[in-house]
Every structure is written in C-alpha cells, then in structure tokens.
Short mmCIF file of C-alpha atoms and ligand atoms in Angstrom, two decimals:
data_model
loop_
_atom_site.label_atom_id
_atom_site.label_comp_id
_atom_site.label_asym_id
_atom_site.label_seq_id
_atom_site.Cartn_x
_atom_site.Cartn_y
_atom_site.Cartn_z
CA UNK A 1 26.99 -63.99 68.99
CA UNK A 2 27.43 -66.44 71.24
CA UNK A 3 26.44 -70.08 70.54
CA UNK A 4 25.72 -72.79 72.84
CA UNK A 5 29.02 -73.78 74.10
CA UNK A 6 29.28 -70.49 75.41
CA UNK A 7 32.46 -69.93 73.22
CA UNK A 8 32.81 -66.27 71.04
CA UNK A 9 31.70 -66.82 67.54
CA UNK A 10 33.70 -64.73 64.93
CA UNK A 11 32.22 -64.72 61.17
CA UNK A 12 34.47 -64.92 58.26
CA UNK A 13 33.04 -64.12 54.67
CA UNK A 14 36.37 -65.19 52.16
CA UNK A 15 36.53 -63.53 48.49
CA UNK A 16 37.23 -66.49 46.13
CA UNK A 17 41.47 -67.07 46.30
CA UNK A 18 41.63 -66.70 49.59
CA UNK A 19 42.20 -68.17 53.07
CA UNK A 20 41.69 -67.75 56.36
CA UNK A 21 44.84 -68.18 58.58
CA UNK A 22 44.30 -69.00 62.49
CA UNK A 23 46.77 -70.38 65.06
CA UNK A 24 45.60 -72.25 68.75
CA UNK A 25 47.54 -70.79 71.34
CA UNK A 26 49.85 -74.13 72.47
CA UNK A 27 48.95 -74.67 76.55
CA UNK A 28 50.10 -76.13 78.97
CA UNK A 29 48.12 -78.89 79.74
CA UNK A 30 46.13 -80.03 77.13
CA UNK A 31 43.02 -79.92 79.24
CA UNK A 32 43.37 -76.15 80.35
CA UNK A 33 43.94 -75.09 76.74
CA UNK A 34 41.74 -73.59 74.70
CA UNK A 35 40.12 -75.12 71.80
CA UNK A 36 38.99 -73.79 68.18
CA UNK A 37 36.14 -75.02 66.34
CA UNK A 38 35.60 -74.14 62.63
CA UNK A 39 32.32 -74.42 60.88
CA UNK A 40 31.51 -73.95 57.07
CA UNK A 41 28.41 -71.93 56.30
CA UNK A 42 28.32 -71.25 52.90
CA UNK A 43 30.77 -71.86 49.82
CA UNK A 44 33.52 -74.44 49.47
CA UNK A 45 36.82 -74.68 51.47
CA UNK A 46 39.59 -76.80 52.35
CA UNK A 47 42.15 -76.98 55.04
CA UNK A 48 45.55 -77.88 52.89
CA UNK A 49 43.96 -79.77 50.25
CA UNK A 50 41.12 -81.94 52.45
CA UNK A 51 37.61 -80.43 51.29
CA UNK A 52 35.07 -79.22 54.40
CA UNK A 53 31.95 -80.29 54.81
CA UNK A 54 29.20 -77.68 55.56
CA UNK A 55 27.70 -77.32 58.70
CA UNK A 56 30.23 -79.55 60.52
CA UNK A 57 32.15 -78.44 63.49
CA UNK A 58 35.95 -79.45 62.88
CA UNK A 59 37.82 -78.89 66.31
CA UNK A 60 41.51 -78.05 66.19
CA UNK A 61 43.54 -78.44 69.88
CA UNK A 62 46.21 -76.23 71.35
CA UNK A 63 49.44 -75.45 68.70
CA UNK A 64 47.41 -76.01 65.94
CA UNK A 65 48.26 -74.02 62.77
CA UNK A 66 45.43 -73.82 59.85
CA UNK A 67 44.39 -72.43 56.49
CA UNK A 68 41.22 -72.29 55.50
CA UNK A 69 41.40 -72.31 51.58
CA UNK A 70 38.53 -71.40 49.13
CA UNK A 71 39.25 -71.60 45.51
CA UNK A 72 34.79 -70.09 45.11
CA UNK A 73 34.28 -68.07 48.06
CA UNK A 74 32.54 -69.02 51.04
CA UNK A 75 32.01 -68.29 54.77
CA UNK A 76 33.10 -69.53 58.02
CA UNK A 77 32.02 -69.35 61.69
CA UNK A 78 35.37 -69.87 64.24
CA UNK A 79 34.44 -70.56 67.82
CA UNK A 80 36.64 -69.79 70.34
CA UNK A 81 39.66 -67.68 70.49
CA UNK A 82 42.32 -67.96 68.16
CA UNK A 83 45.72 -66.36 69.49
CA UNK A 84 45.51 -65.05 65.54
CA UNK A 85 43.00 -65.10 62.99
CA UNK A 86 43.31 -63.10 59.65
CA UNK A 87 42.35 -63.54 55.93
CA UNK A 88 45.13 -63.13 53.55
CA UNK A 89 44.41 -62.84 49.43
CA UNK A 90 48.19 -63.40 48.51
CA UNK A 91 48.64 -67.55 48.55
CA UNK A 92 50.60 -70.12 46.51
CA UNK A 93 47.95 -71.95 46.27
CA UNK A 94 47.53 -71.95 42.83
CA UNK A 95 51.39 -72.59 41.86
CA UNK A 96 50.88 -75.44 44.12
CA UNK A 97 47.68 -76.51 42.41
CA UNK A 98 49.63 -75.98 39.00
CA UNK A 99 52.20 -78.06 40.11
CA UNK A 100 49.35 -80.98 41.29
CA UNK A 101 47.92 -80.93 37.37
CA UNK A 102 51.44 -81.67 36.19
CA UNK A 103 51.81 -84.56 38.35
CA UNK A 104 48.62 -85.68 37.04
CA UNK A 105 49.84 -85.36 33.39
CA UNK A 106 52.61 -87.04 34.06
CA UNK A 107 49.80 -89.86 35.97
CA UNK A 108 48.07 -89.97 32.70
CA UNK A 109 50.97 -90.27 30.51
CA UNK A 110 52.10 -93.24 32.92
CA UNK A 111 48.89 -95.09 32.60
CA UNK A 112 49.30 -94.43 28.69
CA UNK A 113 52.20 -95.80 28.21
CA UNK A 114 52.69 -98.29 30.92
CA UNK A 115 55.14 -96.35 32.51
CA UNK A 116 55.56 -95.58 36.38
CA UNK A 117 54.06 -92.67 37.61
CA UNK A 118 55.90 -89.16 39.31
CA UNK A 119 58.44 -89.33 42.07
CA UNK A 120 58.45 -86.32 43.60
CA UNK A 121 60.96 -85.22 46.09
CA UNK A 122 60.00 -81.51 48.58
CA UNK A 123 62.92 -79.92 50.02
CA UNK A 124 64.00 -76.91 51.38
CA UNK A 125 64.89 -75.52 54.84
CA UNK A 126 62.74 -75.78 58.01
CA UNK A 127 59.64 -73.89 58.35
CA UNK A 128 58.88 -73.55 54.95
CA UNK A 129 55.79 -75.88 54.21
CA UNK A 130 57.25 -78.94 52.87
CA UNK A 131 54.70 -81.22 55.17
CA UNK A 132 51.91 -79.17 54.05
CA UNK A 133 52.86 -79.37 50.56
CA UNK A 134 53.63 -82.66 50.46
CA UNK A 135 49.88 -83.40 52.61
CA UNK A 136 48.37 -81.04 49.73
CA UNK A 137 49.55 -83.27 46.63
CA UNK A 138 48.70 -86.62 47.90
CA UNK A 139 45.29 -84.79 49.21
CA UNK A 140 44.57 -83.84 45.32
CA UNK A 141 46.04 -86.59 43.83
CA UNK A 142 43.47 -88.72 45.68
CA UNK A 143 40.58 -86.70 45.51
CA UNK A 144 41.22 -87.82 41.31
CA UNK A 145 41.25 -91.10 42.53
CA UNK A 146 45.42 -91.77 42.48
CA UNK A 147 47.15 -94.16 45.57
CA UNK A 148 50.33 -92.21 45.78
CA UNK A 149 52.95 -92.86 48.68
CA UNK A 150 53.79 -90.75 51.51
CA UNK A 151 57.58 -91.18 51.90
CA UNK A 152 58.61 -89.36 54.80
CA UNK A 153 62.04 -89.18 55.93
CA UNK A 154 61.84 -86.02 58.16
CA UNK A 155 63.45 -87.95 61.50
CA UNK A 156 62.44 -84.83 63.52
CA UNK A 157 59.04 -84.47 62.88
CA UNK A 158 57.96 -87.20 61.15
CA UNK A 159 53.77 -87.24 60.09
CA UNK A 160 53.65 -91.06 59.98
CA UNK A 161 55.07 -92.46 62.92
CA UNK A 162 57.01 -91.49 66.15
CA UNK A 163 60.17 -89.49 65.32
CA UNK A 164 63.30 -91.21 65.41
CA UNK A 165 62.30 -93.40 62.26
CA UNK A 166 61.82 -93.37 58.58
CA UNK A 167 58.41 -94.57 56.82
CA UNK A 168 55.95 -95.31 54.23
CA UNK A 169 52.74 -95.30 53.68
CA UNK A 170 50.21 -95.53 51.07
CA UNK A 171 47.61 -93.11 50.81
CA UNK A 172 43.75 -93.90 50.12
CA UNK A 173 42.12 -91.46 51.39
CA UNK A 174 42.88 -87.67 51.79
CA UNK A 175 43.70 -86.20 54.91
CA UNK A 176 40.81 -85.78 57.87
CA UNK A 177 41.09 -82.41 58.46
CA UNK A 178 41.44 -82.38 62.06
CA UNK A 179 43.96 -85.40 62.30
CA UNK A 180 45.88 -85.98 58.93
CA UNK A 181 46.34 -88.72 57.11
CA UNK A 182 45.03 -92.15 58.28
CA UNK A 183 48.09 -93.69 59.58
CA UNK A 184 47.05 -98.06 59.06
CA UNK A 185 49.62 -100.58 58.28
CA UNK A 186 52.97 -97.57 57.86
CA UNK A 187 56.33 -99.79 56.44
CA UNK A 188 58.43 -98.08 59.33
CA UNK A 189 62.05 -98.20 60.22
CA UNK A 190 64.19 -97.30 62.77
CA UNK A 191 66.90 -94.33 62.30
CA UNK A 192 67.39 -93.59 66.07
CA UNK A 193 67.76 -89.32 66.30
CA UNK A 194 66.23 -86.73 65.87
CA UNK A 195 68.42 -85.50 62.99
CA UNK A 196 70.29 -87.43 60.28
CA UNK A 197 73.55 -85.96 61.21
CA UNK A 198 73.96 -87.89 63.96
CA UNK A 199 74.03 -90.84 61.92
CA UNK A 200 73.66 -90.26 58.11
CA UNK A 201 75.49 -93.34 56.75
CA UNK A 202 72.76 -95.02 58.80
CA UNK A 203 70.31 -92.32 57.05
CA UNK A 204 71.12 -93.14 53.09
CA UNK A 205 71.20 -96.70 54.16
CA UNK A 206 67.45 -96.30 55.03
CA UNK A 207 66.77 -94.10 51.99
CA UNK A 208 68.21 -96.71 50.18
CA UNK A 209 66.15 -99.51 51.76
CA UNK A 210 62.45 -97.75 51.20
CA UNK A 211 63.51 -96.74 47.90
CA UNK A 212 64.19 -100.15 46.99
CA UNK A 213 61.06 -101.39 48.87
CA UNK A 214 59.04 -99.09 47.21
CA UNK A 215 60.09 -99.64 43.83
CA UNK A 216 59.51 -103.50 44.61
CA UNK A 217 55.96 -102.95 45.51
CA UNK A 218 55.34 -100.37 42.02
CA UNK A 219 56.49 -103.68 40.32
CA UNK A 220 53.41 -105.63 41.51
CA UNK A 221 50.67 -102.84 42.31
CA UNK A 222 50.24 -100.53 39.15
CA UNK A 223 47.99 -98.75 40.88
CA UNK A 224 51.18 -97.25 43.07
CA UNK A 225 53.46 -97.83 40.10
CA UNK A 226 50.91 -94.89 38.71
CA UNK A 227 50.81 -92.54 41.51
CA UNK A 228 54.22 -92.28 42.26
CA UNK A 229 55.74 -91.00 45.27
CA UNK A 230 55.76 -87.95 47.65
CA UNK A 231 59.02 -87.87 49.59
CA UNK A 232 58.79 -85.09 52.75
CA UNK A 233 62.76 -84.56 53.51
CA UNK A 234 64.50 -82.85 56.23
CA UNK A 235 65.51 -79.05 56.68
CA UNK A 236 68.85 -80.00 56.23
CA UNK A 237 70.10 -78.42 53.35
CA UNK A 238 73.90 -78.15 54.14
CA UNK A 239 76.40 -80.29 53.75
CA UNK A 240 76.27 -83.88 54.61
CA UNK A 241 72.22 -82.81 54.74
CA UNK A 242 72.89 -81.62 50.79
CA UNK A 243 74.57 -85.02 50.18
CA UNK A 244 71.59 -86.95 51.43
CA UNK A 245 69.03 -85.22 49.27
CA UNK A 246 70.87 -85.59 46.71
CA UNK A 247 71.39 -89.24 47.49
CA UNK A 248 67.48 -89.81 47.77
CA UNK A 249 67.43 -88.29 44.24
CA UNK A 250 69.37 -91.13 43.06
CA UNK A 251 67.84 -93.75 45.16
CA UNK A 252 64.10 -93.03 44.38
CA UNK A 253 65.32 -92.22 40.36
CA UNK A 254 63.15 -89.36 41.63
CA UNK A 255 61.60 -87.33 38.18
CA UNK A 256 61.01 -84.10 40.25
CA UNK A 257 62.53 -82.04 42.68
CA UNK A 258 60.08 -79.57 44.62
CA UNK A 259 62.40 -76.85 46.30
CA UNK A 260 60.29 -74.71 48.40
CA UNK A 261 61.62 -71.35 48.87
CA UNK A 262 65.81 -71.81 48.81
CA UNK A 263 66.84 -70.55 45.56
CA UNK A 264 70.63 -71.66 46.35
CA UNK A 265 69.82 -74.92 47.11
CA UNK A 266 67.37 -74.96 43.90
CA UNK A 267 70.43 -73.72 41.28
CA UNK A 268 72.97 -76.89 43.50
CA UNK A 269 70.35 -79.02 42.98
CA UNK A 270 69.90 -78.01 39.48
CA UNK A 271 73.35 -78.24 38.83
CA UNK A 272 74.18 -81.83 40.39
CA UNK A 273 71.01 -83.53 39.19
CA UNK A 274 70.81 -85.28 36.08
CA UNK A 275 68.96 -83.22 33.64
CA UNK A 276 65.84 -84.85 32.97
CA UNK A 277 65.01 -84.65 36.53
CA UNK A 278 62.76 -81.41 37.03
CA UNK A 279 63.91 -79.30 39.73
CA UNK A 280 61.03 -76.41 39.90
CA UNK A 281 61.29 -73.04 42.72
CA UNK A 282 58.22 -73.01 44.58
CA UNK A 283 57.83 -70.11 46.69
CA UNK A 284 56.46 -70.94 50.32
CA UNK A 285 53.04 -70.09 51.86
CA UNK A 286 53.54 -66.50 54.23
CA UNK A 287 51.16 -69.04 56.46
CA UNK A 288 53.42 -71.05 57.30
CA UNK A 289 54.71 -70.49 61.45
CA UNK A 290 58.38 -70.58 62.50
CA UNK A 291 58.50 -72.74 65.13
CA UNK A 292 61.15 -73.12 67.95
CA UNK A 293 63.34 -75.36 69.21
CA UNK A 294 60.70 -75.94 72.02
CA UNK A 295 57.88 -76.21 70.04
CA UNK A 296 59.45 -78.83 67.61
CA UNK A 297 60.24 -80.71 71.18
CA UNK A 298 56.85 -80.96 72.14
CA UNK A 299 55.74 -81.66 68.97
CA UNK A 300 58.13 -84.91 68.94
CA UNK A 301 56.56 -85.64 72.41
CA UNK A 302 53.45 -85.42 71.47
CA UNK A 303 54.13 -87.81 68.86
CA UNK A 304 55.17 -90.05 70.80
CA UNK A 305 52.05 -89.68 73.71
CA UNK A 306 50.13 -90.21 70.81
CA UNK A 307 51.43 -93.58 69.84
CA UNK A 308 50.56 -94.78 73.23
CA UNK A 309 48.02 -93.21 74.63
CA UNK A 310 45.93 -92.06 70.91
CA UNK A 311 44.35 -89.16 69.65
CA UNK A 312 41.74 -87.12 70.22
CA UNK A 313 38.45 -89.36 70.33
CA UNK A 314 40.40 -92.50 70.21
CA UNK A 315 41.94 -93.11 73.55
CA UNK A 316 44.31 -96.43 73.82
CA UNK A 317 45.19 -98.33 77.21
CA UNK A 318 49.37 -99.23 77.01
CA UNK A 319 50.54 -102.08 79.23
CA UNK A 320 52.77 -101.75 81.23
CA UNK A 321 55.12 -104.79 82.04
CA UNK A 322 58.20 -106.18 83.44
CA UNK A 323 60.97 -107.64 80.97
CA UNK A 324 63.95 -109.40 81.98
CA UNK A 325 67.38 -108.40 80.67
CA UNK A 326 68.36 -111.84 79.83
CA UNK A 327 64.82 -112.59 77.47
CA UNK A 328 65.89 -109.18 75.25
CA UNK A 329 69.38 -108.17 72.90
CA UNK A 330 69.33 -104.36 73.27
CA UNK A 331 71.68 -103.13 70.41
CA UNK A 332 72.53 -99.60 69.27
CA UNK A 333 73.13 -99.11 65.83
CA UNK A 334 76.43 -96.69 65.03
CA UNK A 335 79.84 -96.88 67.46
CA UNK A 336 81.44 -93.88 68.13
CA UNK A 337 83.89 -92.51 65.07
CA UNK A 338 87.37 -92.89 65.47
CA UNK A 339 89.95 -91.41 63.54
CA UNK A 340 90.85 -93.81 60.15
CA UNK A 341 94.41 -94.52 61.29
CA UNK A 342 92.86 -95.85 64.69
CA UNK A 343 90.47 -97.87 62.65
CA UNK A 344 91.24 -101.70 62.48
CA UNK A 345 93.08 -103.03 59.20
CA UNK A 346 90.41 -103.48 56.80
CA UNK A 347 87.66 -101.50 58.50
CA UNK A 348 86.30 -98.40 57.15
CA UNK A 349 84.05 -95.50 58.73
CA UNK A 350 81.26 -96.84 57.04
CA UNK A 351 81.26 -100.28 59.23
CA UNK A 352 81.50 -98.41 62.19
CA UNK A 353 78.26 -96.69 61.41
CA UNK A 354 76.27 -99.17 60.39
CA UNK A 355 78.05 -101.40 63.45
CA UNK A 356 75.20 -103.19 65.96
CA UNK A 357 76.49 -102.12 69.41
CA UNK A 358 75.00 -104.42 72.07
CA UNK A 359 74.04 -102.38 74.73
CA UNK A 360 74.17 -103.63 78.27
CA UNK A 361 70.54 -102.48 80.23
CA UNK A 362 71.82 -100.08 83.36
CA UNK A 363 70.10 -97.10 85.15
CA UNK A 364 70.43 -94.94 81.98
CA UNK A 365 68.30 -96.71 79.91
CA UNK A 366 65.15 -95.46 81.71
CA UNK A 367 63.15 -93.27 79.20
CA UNK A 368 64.63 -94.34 76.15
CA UNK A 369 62.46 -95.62 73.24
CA UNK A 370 63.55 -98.62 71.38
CA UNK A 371 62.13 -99.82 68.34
CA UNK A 372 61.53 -103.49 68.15
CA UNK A 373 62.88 -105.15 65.36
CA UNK A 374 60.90 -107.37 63.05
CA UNK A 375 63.89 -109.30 62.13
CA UNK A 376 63.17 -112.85 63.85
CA UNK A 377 64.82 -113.54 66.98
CA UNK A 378 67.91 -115.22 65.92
CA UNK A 379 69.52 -113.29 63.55
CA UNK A 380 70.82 -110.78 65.51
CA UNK A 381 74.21 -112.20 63.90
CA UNK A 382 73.29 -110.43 60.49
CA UNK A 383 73.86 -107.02 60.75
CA UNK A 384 72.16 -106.38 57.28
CA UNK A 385 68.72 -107.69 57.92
CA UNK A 386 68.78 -105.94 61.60
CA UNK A 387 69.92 -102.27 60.57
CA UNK A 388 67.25 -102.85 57.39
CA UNK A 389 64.53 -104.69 58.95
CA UNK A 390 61.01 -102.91 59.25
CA UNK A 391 59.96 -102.35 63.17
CA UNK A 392 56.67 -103.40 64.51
CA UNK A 393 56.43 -101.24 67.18
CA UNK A 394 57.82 -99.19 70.18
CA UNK A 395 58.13 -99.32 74.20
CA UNK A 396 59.48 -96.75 76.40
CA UNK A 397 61.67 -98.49 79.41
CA UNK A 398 60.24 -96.58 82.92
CA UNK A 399 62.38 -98.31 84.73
CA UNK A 400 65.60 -100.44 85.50
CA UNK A 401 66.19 -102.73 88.21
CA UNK A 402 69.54 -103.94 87.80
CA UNK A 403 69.71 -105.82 91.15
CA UNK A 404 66.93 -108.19 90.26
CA UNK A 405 68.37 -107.91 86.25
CA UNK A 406 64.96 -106.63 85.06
CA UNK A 407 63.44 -103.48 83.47
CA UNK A 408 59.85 -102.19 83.44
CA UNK A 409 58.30 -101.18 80.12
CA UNK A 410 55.37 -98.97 78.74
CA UNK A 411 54.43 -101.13 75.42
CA UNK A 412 51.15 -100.41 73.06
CA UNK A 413 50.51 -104.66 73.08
CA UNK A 414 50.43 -106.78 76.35
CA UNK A 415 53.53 -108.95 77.30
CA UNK A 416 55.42 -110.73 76.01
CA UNK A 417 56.83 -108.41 73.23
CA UNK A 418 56.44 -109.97 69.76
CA UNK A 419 60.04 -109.76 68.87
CA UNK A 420 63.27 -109.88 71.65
CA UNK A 421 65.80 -107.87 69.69
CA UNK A 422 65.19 -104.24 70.36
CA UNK A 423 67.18 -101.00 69.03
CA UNK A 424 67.46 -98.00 71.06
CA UNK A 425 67.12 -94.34 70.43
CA UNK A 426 68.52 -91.41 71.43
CA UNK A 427 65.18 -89.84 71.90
CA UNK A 428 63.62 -89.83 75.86
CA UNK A 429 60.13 -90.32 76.37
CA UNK A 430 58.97 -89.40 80.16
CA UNK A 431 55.14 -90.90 80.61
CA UNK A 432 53.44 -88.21 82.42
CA UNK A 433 49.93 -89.56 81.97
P1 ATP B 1 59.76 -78.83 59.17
O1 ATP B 1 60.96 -78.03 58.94
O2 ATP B 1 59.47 -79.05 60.63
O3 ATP B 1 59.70 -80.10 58.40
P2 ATP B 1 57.88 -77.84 57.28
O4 ATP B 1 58.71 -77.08 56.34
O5 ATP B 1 57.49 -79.23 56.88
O6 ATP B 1 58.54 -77.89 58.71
P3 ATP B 1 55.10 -77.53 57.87
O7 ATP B 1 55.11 -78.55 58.96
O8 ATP B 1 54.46 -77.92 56.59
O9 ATP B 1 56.58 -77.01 57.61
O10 ATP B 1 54.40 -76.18 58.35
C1 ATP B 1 54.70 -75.56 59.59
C2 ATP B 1 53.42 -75.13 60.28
O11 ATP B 1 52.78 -74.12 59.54
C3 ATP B 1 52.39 -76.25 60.43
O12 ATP B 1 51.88 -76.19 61.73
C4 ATP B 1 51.32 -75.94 59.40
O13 ATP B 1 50.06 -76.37 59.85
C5 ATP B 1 51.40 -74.43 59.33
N1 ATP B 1 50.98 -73.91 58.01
C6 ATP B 1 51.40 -74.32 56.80
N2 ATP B 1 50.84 -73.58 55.82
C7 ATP B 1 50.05 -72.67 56.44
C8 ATP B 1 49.20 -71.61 55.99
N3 ATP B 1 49.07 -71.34 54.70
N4 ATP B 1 48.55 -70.89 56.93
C9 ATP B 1 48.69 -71.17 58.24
N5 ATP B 1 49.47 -72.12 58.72
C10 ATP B 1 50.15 -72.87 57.84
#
C-alpha cells in the first residue's frame, strides 16, 4: 500500500489496553533523515496522555520515541519506516491512570475545602519515564479542566527551556502531540550545567526560589492553588543527588512522591520523608528507550537550535550582533572549592558557591551560552537578587575580538540586549546553521 507520498504504509489494528511502540531512526542531518507519519483510522488513541484526532497525519522527526495508547481499541496507519515498530499489551498505563484519579480526588477535596491542591514530585533514575509521566498527568489533569504546573528541574534535559536552567510553567492546554507542551511565558532561571553536581548549593538555592515563587502565585490564583504541581527531577538518585530530592520535598511541602521504578530509593525516601507525604512505587513503561551519553548530547543541542532557530513549522530568524566588553558584566556563578581551612575567616563553602565570579571576556568564551539576567542593570552588587533573578533570554557568543575589546553574539531579539548583566554556562553551543 503505498500512499501518495510514496512512503510504505504499515496498518496497525490495537486490542483495547494496548499501544503501539515505534522509534525514528536519529540521522544525521535532519534533512536526510527519515520521517514517520501516524494517522488514526478508527478507535481512540493517545500519544502519552494527548488524545489523536482521526484522519490527521501527526509527523514525528528523526530520534523520536512514541506510544500510541488506546484505552477502546482502534487502528492506525504509520507511513514511513520506523527503525522499530511493535504492539505491546503489557503497559502501566493504567497504574498511571490510577494514580491521575487520585490526584484528582485530592483536586476535588482541595476545591472542597479550600485547601491547595497535589504537589507531586517524579523521581527515579535516568531512562525510566519520569518526563513522560510527568507530560501524562498534567495531559489528564487538563483534559478535566485543572491548570497544574510543570516544575521541571531536570538541568540535563530540561522540556521547558534550554538545558542549563530550571523552570516553570503553567499548563493550559495538553500536550500537541508532535511538539509537547506549549512553551509561552516559562518563569526560567539560570543553573549553569548540565548536572546539579557541579553546583548543587546553587541547585537547592533554585529549588528553593521556584518553590517559593510558586507557592506565592497559589496564594493569588486558586485556580493553580487547585491543581498543584508536577515536579520532573533529575536521575540523580545518589548522594548529594538524594539530598536534593529530598530537599525539593521540603521546599515544595510536596504531598506525593512518584518513584518510578527504584525500589531503594522508594524505601530512603519512605524512610526520610515525613509521613503524611505519600511516597507510591510506580513501575516504569518497558517503552521507555535507554539513551546514551550521545544521544542525551544532541538532545541538549537540539534544545538549544531550537531556541534560536524554532521548531518544525515555525522557523525564527536570530540576530546576530556585535557587543562590546565594556557595555556587558559577564559573571559566573560558583568559585572553585577550596579546602575550609584555606577558606577566609568567616566564610563558609556555601558563599563560595553561591559567589558571582566576574568573568573577564577572552578567546574562550566563544560558544558559551549565557543567560541574561532580568535583574536591572545596577545591581550586580546584590548577589541575592542576581543568583535568584528569573532570565529573559539567551545568546550564544560566536566570537571574541579581544584586540578591538568586542565579542560577536547569536541573540533571539535584535541589539541592544534588554539587560547588560549576563551569566555564563558551562554548556557550548556551536551554530552550524
Ligand atoms: P531522563 O533521565 O533523561 O530524565 P526520563 O526518565 O525522563 O529520562 P523520558 O524522557 O520520559 O525518560 O523517556 C525516555 C524516552 O522514551 C523518550 O524519548 C520517550 O518518548 C520514550 N518513551 C517513554 N515511554 C514510552 C513508551 N511507552 N513507548 C515508547 N517510547 C516511550
């Protein structure tokens, strides 16, 4: 069967309970890849908790990773060839659902009694779901008509905004199916790495901040007082990573912990949580891919292209622009540890890592991202309202003249930059386009 775009058609019929796993092979070049187009005949189905509309032709790119779900039965068409595509009958889907209709309880109850709604924290360790989980809940909990918040604080893959950062963002809508959640008006900070060890004084800080932020905005929007909160965490689940989900516990006065398929972690986090917070054992989806340390890279890249250049049908035109050293403060945010007894009278680690480093501009700046800082110009004397101040956007430095004292800049807005104080990541960005 071949259809008019000359792509092989393969027909799926799925028994109710059931869903049809495919995978994009990741290429190259986005343009030589091969694409995958899925098309709902008959039935009802969902792709991780965003319903399909029949006779539509959803396109997924190179890398993708999908599940079509039917909870009825139904049948699909999938265009194209898949590097795998196979139906599988044994899904958590319906723990998972379960787990959505107690969140709504606990919605209703809230609304009842003028209480605030369910915090939810997902853990566990990498490649186990916890972004599709988390995409799932706030998909159902606004297909009942709930404005829950996406609190992500995965800084290696983060679904809101380009990694590196922290964010929040309010949910209205569920998920498009081919792109995610709609991604307007994101509270955003900057962590700086890839991964909160590098940094995880800096990390609770942040926690901290959001938590606080949120909670301020549940005080004057009942509707988000009601829906609660979906925190996505990272696959950090050792350690200092341990301490800092159990940290965001505290923070967010989170009512329940998700633990997707970690049964230690589940019985620390049992044990170390206050008991009325409900720490439940979810098993993970046999869907879900292991990916490498490559494919995680380009991921983050990706991410990042994406900021700049958009997505799929939406294409956006960055600037590019000179800026010279002496209009910007460049700071990093963290010195270097030292030992205690080297540390000046007075001082503790904990200054050091929250310290603002100014950095001087030189050849190895070239690549970097920086955030820039919302905190007005000025205040750069405050290291409180820097290190905790939302950023309003990003640029990627292409390069450093340090003869003439002035750096060239990829930037989503013309020049000049809105703000001068800018904070710098670890994390390289090389603008192929
Ligand atoms: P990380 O450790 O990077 O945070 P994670 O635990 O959040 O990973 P996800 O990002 O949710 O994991 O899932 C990993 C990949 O598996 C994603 O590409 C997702 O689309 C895919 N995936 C999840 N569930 C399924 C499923 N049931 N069938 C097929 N693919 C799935």
């Amino acid at each position: 069967d071949a259809p008019a775009s000359g792509k092989v058609c393969t027909r799926f019929d799925l028994e109710k309970e059931t869903e049809l796993r495919f995978e994009v092979e990741a290429g190259e070049t986005a343009e030589a890849a091969e694409q995958v187009e899925l098309e709902l005949l008959t039935g009802m189905a969902e792709v991780f908790g965003s319903e399909l509309n029949r006779n539509k032709k959803y396109v997924f790119g190179p890398g993708s990773k999908i599940a079509v779900f039917t909870w009825q039965g139904c049948s699909v068409n999938l265009f194209g060839k898949p590097e795998v595509a196979y139906v599988s009958k044994d899904t958590p889907m319906l723990l998972y659902l379960n787990t959505h209709a107690a969140l709504e309880q606990m919605r209703k109850q809230a609304e009842r009694d003028n209480e605030r709604g369910p915090r939810v924290m997902v853990v566990g360790p990498t490649d186990v779901g916890k972004s599709t989980v988390c995409r799932l809940l706030l998909s159902y909990a606004v297909r009942v008509g709930r404005r829950p918040t996406l609190v992500e604080l995965d800084v290696g893959q983060s679904g809101v905004s380009v990694p590196g950062t922290v964010s929040a963002l309010c949910i209205e809508r569920p998920a498009d199916v081919e792109e995610g959640f709609s991604v307007q008006a994101p509270l955003v900070y900057h962590f700086g790495s890839t991964t909160p060890g590098t940094n995880i004084k800096l990390y609770n800080k942040l926690t901290s901040r959001l938590a606080e932020v949120f909670s301020q905005r549940c005080e004057v929007n009942r509707k988000a007082s009601v829906g609660g909160c979906i925190i996505n965490t990272c696959g950090w689940v050792k350690g200092s990573g341990y301490q800092a989900l159990v940290h965001c516990a505290s923070a967010f006065e989170v009512d329940v912990v998700l633990v997707l398929d970690h049964e230690r972690l589940y019985n620390e986090l049992k044990r170390d949580l206050p008991h009325f917070v409900r720490v439940v054992l979810l098993p993970k989806s046999g869907g879900v891919v292991e990916r490498s340390k490559d494919c995680r890279r380009d991921a983050r890249d990706e991410k990042i292209r994406e900021y700049f250049y958009g997505f799929r049908g939406v294409s956006f035109y960055p600037f590019s622009f000179e800026v010279r050293f002496s209009d910007v403060r460049i700071y990093k945010i963290g010195a270097p540890s030292i030992p205690d007894s080297c540390l000046p009278l007075g001082m503790s680690q904990d200054d050091t890592q929250l310290k603002l480093v100014p950095v001087t501009p030189g050849r190895d700046l070239t690549y970097h991202v920086l955030s820039v800082s919302s905190a007005e110009d000025g205040e750069d004397g405050s290291r409180k309202s820097l290190v905790e101040s939302p950023v309003c956007g990003f640029i990627v430095v292409t390069n450093v003249d340090t003869q003439t004292q002035v750096m060239k800049v990829l930037s989503p807005a013309p020049r000049p930059l809105p703000r001068h104080t800018l904070l710098i990541m670890d994390i390289r960005f090389m603008d192929m386009k």
